[in-house]
Amino acid sequence: MAILAEYYRWLLAFHIIAVMFWMAGMYYLPRLFVYHAEALENDTPHDMFPIMEEKLLRIIMTPAMTAAWIFGLSLIFAGGHWPITDFWFIGKLAAVLILSGYHGFLTKQVRLLAGGALPHPSRFYRLINEVPPILTVIIVILVVVQPF
Ligand code: HEM
């Protein structure tokens, strides 16, 4: 894995860039769901939302999540973290798996809302909009401070 270690700083840079694009979408998409659900609840115009949601997911979020995983996994070997024994890293991976599951949940909502359904009320989307920022704080503290 020496070849990966040689490019550690490049891999880390692209990992952080991919994470920033992914998180930008994770913060914005649920917000679009809030406005979309409110428009459906109040019977106001909503035709633009499915287009915005689908493009944000397909063009930005899913490629960015894939890149974050590819560069993140390569960093495990480039940074000498394999086998994984550090508790901070196990905690980080657990939080990242929750984020990835959340991404899957958002993907399902995009499909259901595009079909004209209202799977959840607007206040539900307002609530779940808090999940990615909270996980971001936890992940960044774990990986930068490595407290345990
Ligand atoms: C998608 C799966 C992910 C994997 C496999 C992964 C893995 C890694 C690894 C192995 C490192 C290098 C750690 C070191 O050598 O010190 C790293 C660095 C980093 N990761 Fe991730 N990560 C992932 C997702 C994320 C996410 C979602 C965030 C933020 C929300 C994040 C934020 C960071 C930051 C800020 C660093 C730089 C830490 C530093 O240089 O001090 N990562 N990641």
PDB file of C-alpha atoms and ligand atoms in Angstrom:
ATOM      1  CA  MET A   1       0.000   0.000   0.000  1.00  0.00           C
ATOM      2  CA  ALA A   2       3.118   2.224  -0.117  1.00  0.00           C
ATOM      3  CA  ILE A   3       1.866   3.764  -3.386  1.00  0.00           C
ATOM      4  CA  LEU A   4      -1.309   4.959  -1.608  1.00  0.00           C
ATOM      5  CA  ALA A   5       0.705   6.364   1.302  1.00  0.00           C
ATOM      6  CA  GLU A   6       2.691   8.454  -1.197  1.00  0.00           C
ATOM      7  CA  TYR A   7      -0.536  10.203  -2.260  1.00  0.00           C
ATOM      8  CA  TYR A   8      -2.011  10.444   1.247  1.00  0.00           C
ATOM      9  CA  ARG A   9      -2.371  14.274   1.169  1.00  0.00           C
ATOM     10  CA  TRP A  10      -4.056  14.195  -2.277  1.00  0.00           C
ATOM     11  CA  LEU A  11      -6.448  11.443  -1.143  1.00  0.00           C
ATOM     12  CA  LEU A  12      -7.275  13.396   2.029  1.00  0.00           C
ATOM     13  CA  ALA A  13      -7.871  16.601   0.041  1.00  0.00           C
ATOM     14  CA  PHE A  14     -10.273  14.885  -2.377  1.00  0.00           C
ATOM     15  CA  HIS A  15     -11.945  13.067   0.521  1.00  0.00           C
ATOM     16  CA  ILE A  16     -12.741  16.359   2.260  1.00  0.00           C
ATOM     17  CA  ILE A  17     -13.887  17.984  -1.038  1.00  0.00           C
ATOM     18  CA  ALA A  18     -16.260  15.056  -1.721  1.00  0.00           C
ATOM     19  CA  VAL A  19     -17.572  15.178   1.862  1.00  0.00           C
ATOM     20  CA  MET A  20     -18.307  18.926   1.530  1.00  0.00           C
ATOM     21  CA  PHE A  21     -20.370  18.400  -1.655  1.00  0.00           C
ATOM     22  CA  TRP A  22     -22.194  15.451  -0.082  1.00  0.00           C
ATOM     23  CA  MET A  23     -23.027  17.354   3.111  1.00  0.00           C
ATOM     24  CA  ALA A  24     -24.159  20.441   1.145  1.00  0.00           C
ATOM     25  CA  GLY A  25     -26.810  18.263  -0.496  1.00  0.00           C
ATOM     26  CA  MET A  26     -27.652  16.452   2.785  1.00  0.00           C
ATOM     27  CA  TYR A  27     -28.390  19.820   4.437  1.00  0.00           C
ATOM     28  CA  TYR A  28     -30.391  21.216   1.447  1.00  0.00           C
ATOM     29  CA  LEU A  29     -32.492  18.285   0.166  1.00  0.00           C
ATOM     30  CA  PRO A  30     -34.616  17.826   3.347  1.00  0.00           C
ATOM     31  CA  ARG A  31     -35.202  21.595   3.282  1.00  0.00           C
ATOM     32  CA  LEU A  32     -36.619  21.212  -0.261  1.00  0.00           C
ATOM     33  CA  PHE A  33     -38.849  18.418   1.109  1.00  0.00           C
ATOM     34  CA  VAL A  34     -40.217  20.855   3.749  1.00  0.00           C
ATOM     35  CA  TYR A  35     -41.221  23.425   1.072  1.00  0.00           C
ATOM     36  CA  HIS A  36     -42.515  20.646  -1.250  1.00  0.00           C
ATOM     37  CA  ALA A  37     -44.668  19.090   1.511  1.00  0.00           C
ATOM     38  CA  GLU A  38     -45.986  22.533   2.555  1.00  0.00           C
ATOM     39  CA  ALA A  39     -46.962  23.257  -1.070  1.00  0.00           C
ATOM     40  CA  LEU A  40     -48.817  19.911  -1.242  1.00  0.00           C
ATOM     41  CA  GLU A  41     -50.476  20.554   2.156  1.00  0.00           C
ATOM     42  CA  ASN A  42     -51.570  24.083   1.094  1.00  0.00           C
ATOM     43  CA  ASP A  43     -52.317  23.106  -2.527  1.00  0.00           C
ATOM     44  CA  THR A  44     -49.937  25.748  -3.934  1.00  0.00           C
ATOM     45  CA  PRO A  45     -47.661  25.307  -7.052  1.00  0.00           C
ATOM     46  CA  HIS A  46     -45.085  22.494  -6.557  1.00  0.00           C
ATOM     47  CA  ASP A  47     -44.109  21.249 -10.036  1.00  0.00           C
ATOM     48  CA  MET A  48     -40.539  22.597  -9.750  1.00  0.00           C
ATOM     49  CA  PHE A  49     -39.636  20.656  -6.590  1.00  0.00           C
ATOM     50  CA  PRO A  50     -39.372  17.101  -8.056  1.00  0.00           C
ATOM     51  CA  ILE A  51     -36.979  18.419 -10.746  1.00  0.00           C
ATOM     52  CA  MET A  52     -34.774  20.235  -8.197  1.00  0.00           C
ATOM     53  CA  GLU A  53     -34.765  17.271  -5.786  1.00  0.00           C
ATOM     54  CA  GLU A  54     -33.955  14.653  -8.440  1.00  0.00           C
ATOM     55  CA  LYS A  55     -31.130  16.754  -9.982  1.00  0.00           C
ATOM     56  CA  LEU A  56     -29.561  17.566  -6.580  1.00  0.00           C
ATOM     57  CA  LEU A  57     -29.565  13.871  -5.679  1.00  0.00           C
ATOM     58  CA  ARG A  58     -28.437  12.449  -9.054  1.00  0.00           C
ATOM     59  CA  ILE A  59     -25.912  15.106 -10.153  1.00  0.00           C
ATOM     60  CA  ILE A  60     -24.342  16.122  -6.808  1.00  0.00           C
ATOM     61  CA  MET A  61     -25.195  13.995  -3.762  1.00  0.00           C
ATOM     62  CA  THR A  62     -24.872  10.401  -4.999  1.00  0.00           C
ATOM     63  CA  PRO A  63     -21.595  10.979  -6.928  1.00  0.00           C
ATOM     64  CA  ALA A  64     -20.189  12.917  -3.920  1.00  0.00           C
ATOM     65  CA  MET A  65     -21.142  10.154  -1.455  1.00  0.00           C
ATOM     66  CA  THR A  66     -19.527   7.560  -3.732  1.00  0.00           C
ATOM     67  CA  ALA A  67     -16.336   9.646  -3.985  1.00  0.00           C
ATOM     68  CA  ALA A  68     -16.289  10.242  -0.183  1.00  0.00           C
ATOM     69  CA  TRP A  69     -16.433   6.456   0.345  1.00  0.00           C
ATOM     70  CA  ILE A  70     -13.795   5.649  -2.312  1.00  0.00           C
ATOM     71  CA  PHE A  71     -11.293   8.254  -1.015  1.00  0.00           C
ATOM     72  CA  GLY A  72     -12.206   7.459   2.621  1.00  0.00           C
ATOM     73  CA  LEU A  73     -11.594   3.722   2.164  1.00  0.00           C
ATOM     74  CA  SER A  74      -8.314   4.404   0.344  1.00  0.00           C
ATOM     75  CA  LEU A  75      -7.259   6.589   3.299  1.00  0.00           C
ATOM     76  CA  ILE A  76      -7.774   3.633   5.646  1.00  0.00           C
ATOM     77  CA  PHE A  77      -4.875   1.913   3.896  1.00  0.00           C
ATOM     78  CA  ALA A  78      -2.856   5.030   2.942  1.00  0.00           C
ATOM     79  CA  GLY A  79      -3.008   6.250   6.568  1.00  0.00           C
ATOM     80  CA  GLY A  80      -2.153   2.893   8.125  1.00  0.00           C
ATOM     81  CA  HIS A  81      -5.531   2.520   9.833  1.00  0.00           C
ATOM     82  CA  TRP A  82      -5.995  -1.116   8.756  1.00  0.00           C
ATOM     83  CA  PRO A  83      -6.866  -3.226  10.731  1.00  0.00           C
ATOM     84  CA  ILE A  84      -9.273  -0.737  12.319  1.00  0.00           C
ATOM     85  CA  THR A  85      -8.691  -0.690  16.094  1.00  0.00           C
ATOM     86  CA  ASP A  86      -9.069   2.982  17.076  1.00  0.00           C
ATOM     87  CA  PHE A  87     -12.343   3.667  18.887  1.00  0.00           C
ATOM     88  CA  TRP A  88     -12.600   7.160  17.374  1.00  0.00           C
ATOM     89  CA  PHE A  89     -12.515   5.635  13.902  1.00  0.00           C
ATOM     90  CA  ILE A  90     -15.051   2.919  14.758  1.00  0.00           C
ATOM     91  CA  GLY A  91     -17.309   5.681  16.112  1.00  0.00           C
ATOM     92  CA  LYS A  92     -16.744   7.737  12.940  1.00  0.00           C
ATOM     93  CA  LEU A  93     -17.580   4.817  10.649  1.00  0.00           C
ATOM     94  CA  ALA A  94     -20.753   4.105  12.654  1.00  0.00           C
ATOM     95  CA  ALA A  95     -21.862   7.744  12.207  1.00  0.00           C
ATOM     96  CA  VAL A  96     -20.967   7.631   8.487  1.00  0.00           C
ATOM     97  CA  LEU A  97     -23.012   4.436   8.028  1.00  0.00           C
ATOM     98  CA  ILE A  98     -26.010   6.226   9.610  1.00  0.00           C
ATOM     99  CA  LEU A  99     -25.444   9.149   7.177  1.00  0.00           C
ATOM    100  CA  SER A 100     -25.318   6.721   4.244  1.00  0.00           C
ATOM    101  CA  GLY A 101     -28.561   5.063   5.401  1.00  0.00           C
ATOM    102  CA  TYR A 102     -30.096   8.527   5.707  1.00  0.00           C
ATOM    103  CA  HIS A 103     -29.001   9.202   2.100  1.00  0.00           C
ATOM    104  CA  GLY A 104     -30.904   6.054   1.092  1.00  0.00           C
ATOM    105  CA  PHE A 105     -34.000   7.266   2.962  1.00  0.00           C
ATOM    106  CA  LEU A 106     -33.808  10.636   1.156  1.00  0.00           C
ATOM    107  CA  THR A 107     -33.521   8.803  -2.184  1.00  0.00           C
ATOM    108  CA  LYS A 108     -36.786   6.971  -1.424  1.00  0.00           C
ATOM    109  CA  GLN A 109     -38.503  10.268  -0.485  1.00  0.00           C
ATOM    110  CA  VAL A 110     -37.442  11.851  -3.799  1.00  0.00           C
ATOM    111  CA  ARG A 111     -39.106   8.985  -5.670  1.00  0.00           C
ATOM    112  CA  LEU A 112     -42.317   9.038  -3.577  1.00  0.00           C
ATOM    113  CA  LEU A 113     -42.710  12.843  -3.758  1.00  0.00           C
ATOM    114  CA  ALA A 114     -42.020  12.802  -7.526  1.00  0.00           C
ATOM    115  CA  GLY A 115     -44.953  10.371  -7.826  1.00  0.00           C
ATOM    116  CA  GLY A 116     -47.225  12.976  -6.202  1.00  0.00           C
ATOM    117  CA  ALA A 117     -47.446  11.226  -2.819  1.00  0.00           C
ATOM    118  CA  LEU A 118     -46.956  13.047   0.512  1.00  0.00           C
ATOM    119  CA  PRO A 119     -45.211  10.310   2.560  1.00  0.00           C
ATOM    120  CA  HIS A 120     -44.685  12.546   5.620  1.00  0.00           C
ATOM    121  CA  PRO A 121     -45.980  15.943   6.824  1.00  0.00           C
ATOM    122  CA  SER A 122     -43.736  19.013   6.403  1.00  0.00           C
ATOM    123  CA  ARG A 123     -42.954  19.143  10.144  1.00  0.00           C
ATOM    124  CA  PHE A 124     -41.431  15.603   9.893  1.00  0.00           C
ATOM    125  CA  TYR A 125     -38.976  16.799   7.197  1.00  0.00           C
ATOM    126  CA  ARG A 126     -38.204  19.877   9.310  1.00  0.00           C
ATOM    127  CA  LEU A 127     -37.256  17.533  12.175  1.00  0.00           C
ATOM    128  CA  ILE A 128     -35.072  15.109  10.198  1.00  0.00           C
ATOM    129  CA  ASN A 129     -33.296  18.082   8.599  1.00  0.00           C
ATOM    130  CA  GLU A 130     -31.316  18.313  11.889  1.00  0.00           C
ATOM    131  CA  VAL A 131     -29.762  14.830  11.536  1.00  0.00           C
ATOM    132  CA  PRO A 132     -26.879  15.567   9.062  1.00  0.00           C
ATOM    133  CA  PRO A 133     -25.570  18.679  10.882  1.00  0.00           C
ATOM    134  CA  ILE A 134     -25.530  16.824  14.232  1.00  0.00           C
ATOM    135  CA  LEU A 135     -23.680  13.854  12.686  1.00  0.00           C
ATOM    136  CA  THR A 136     -21.227  16.221  10.953  1.00  0.00           C
ATOM    137  CA  VAL A 137     -20.262  17.763  14.308  1.00  0.00           C
ATOM    138  CA  ILE A 138     -19.763  14.296  15.830  1.00  0.00           C
ATOM    139  CA  ILE A 139     -17.734  12.980  12.836  1.00  0.00           C
ATOM    140  CA  VAL A 140     -15.409  15.988  12.518  1.00  0.00           C
ATOM    141  CA  ILE A 141     -14.654  16.011  16.288  1.00  0.00           C
ATOM    142  CA  LEU A 142     -13.947  12.260  16.223  1.00  0.00           C
ATOM    143  CA  VAL A 143     -11.630  12.377  13.194  1.00  0.00           C
ATOM    144  CA  VAL A 144      -9.777  15.637  14.003  1.00  0.00           C
ATOM    145  CA  VAL A 145      -9.520  15.444  17.826  1.00  0.00           C
ATOM    146  CA  GLN A 146      -9.449  11.591  17.996  1.00  0.00           C
ATOM    147  CA  PRO A 147     -10.579  11.846  21.662  1.00  0.00           C
ATOM    148  CA  PHE A 148     -10.397   8.107  22.421  1.00  0.00           C
TER     149      PHE A 148
HETATM  150  C1  HEM B   1     -17.826   7.796   3.608  1.00  0.00           C
HETATM  151  C2  HEM B   1     -17.033   7.064   4.388  1.00  0.00           C
HETATM  152  C3  HEM B   1     -15.810   7.648   5.065  1.00  0.00           C
HETATM  153  C4  HEM B   1     -14.629   6.980   5.304  1.00  0.00           C
HETATM  154  C5  HEM B   1     -14.315   5.509   4.968  1.00  0.00           C
HETATM  155  C6  HEM B   1     -13.706   7.931   5.916  1.00  0.00           C
HETATM  156  C7  HEM B   1     -12.383   7.639   6.265  1.00  0.00           C
HETATM  157  C8  HEM B   1     -11.441   8.603   6.617  1.00  0.00           C
HETATM  158  C9  HEM B   1     -10.044   8.324   6.912  1.00  0.00           C
HETATM  159  C10 HEM B   1      -9.380   6.941   6.936  1.00  0.00           C
HETATM  160  C11 HEM B   1      -9.433   9.529   7.172  1.00  0.00           C
HETATM  161  C12 HEM B   1      -7.952   9.773   7.516  1.00  0.00           C
HETATM  162  C13 HEM B   1      -7.829   9.865   9.009  1.00  0.00           C
HETATM  163  C14 HEM B   1      -6.383  10.114   9.411  1.00  0.00           C
HETATM  164  O1  HEM B   1      -5.484   9.541   8.793  1.00  0.00           O
HETATM  165  O2  HEM B   1      -6.176  10.856  10.390  1.00  0.00           O
HETATM  166  C15 HEM B   1     -10.461  10.558   7.052  1.00  0.00           C
HETATM  167  C16 HEM B   1     -10.216  11.901   7.243  1.00  0.00           C
HETATM  168  C17 HEM B   1     -11.221  12.813   7.369  1.00  0.00           C
HETATM  169  N1  HEM B   1     -12.575  12.574   7.232  1.00  0.00           N
HETATM  170 FE1  HEM B   1     -13.447  10.881   6.587  1.00  0.00          FE
HETATM  171  N2  HEM B   1     -14.341   9.140   6.071  1.00  0.00           N
HETATM  172  C18 HEM B   1     -15.644   8.999   5.580  1.00  0.00           C
HETATM  173  C19 HEM B   1     -16.619   9.980   5.588  1.00  0.00           C
HETATM  174  C20 HEM B   1     -16.446  11.221   6.156  1.00  0.00           C
HETATM  175  C21 HEM B   1     -17.531  12.145   6.420  1.00  0.00           C
HETATM  176  C22 HEM B   1     -19.006  11.883   6.097  1.00  0.00           C
HETATM  177  C23 HEM B   1     -16.983  13.260   6.996  1.00  0.00           C
HETATM  178  C24 HEM B   1     -17.626  14.528   7.490  1.00  0.00           C
HETATM  179  C25 HEM B   1     -18.931  14.723   7.573  1.00  0.00           C
HETATM  180  C26 HEM B   1     -15.536  13.029   7.061  1.00  0.00           C
HETATM  181  C27 HEM B   1     -14.622  13.952   7.519  1.00  0.00           C
HETATM  182  C28 HEM B   1     -13.249  13.748   7.509  1.00  0.00           C
HETATM  183  C29 HEM B   1     -12.257  14.800   7.847  1.00  0.00           C
HETATM  184  C30 HEM B   1     -12.580  16.248   8.253  1.00  0.00           C
HETATM  185  C31 HEM B   1     -10.992  14.209   7.739  1.00  0.00           C
HETATM  186  C32 HEM B   1      -9.608  14.909   7.944  1.00  0.00           C
HETATM  187  C33 HEM B   1      -9.135  14.685   9.342  1.00  0.00           C
HETATM  188  C34 HEM B   1      -7.744  15.286   9.544  1.00  0.00           C
HETATM  189  O3  HEM B   1      -6.937  15.349   8.619  1.00  0.00           O
HETATM  190  O4  HEM B   1      -7.459  15.684  10.683  1.00  0.00           O
HETATM  191  N3  HEM B   1     -15.253  11.781   6.559  1.00  0.00           N
HETATM  192  N4  HEM B   1     -11.667   9.966   6.714  1.00  0.00           N
END
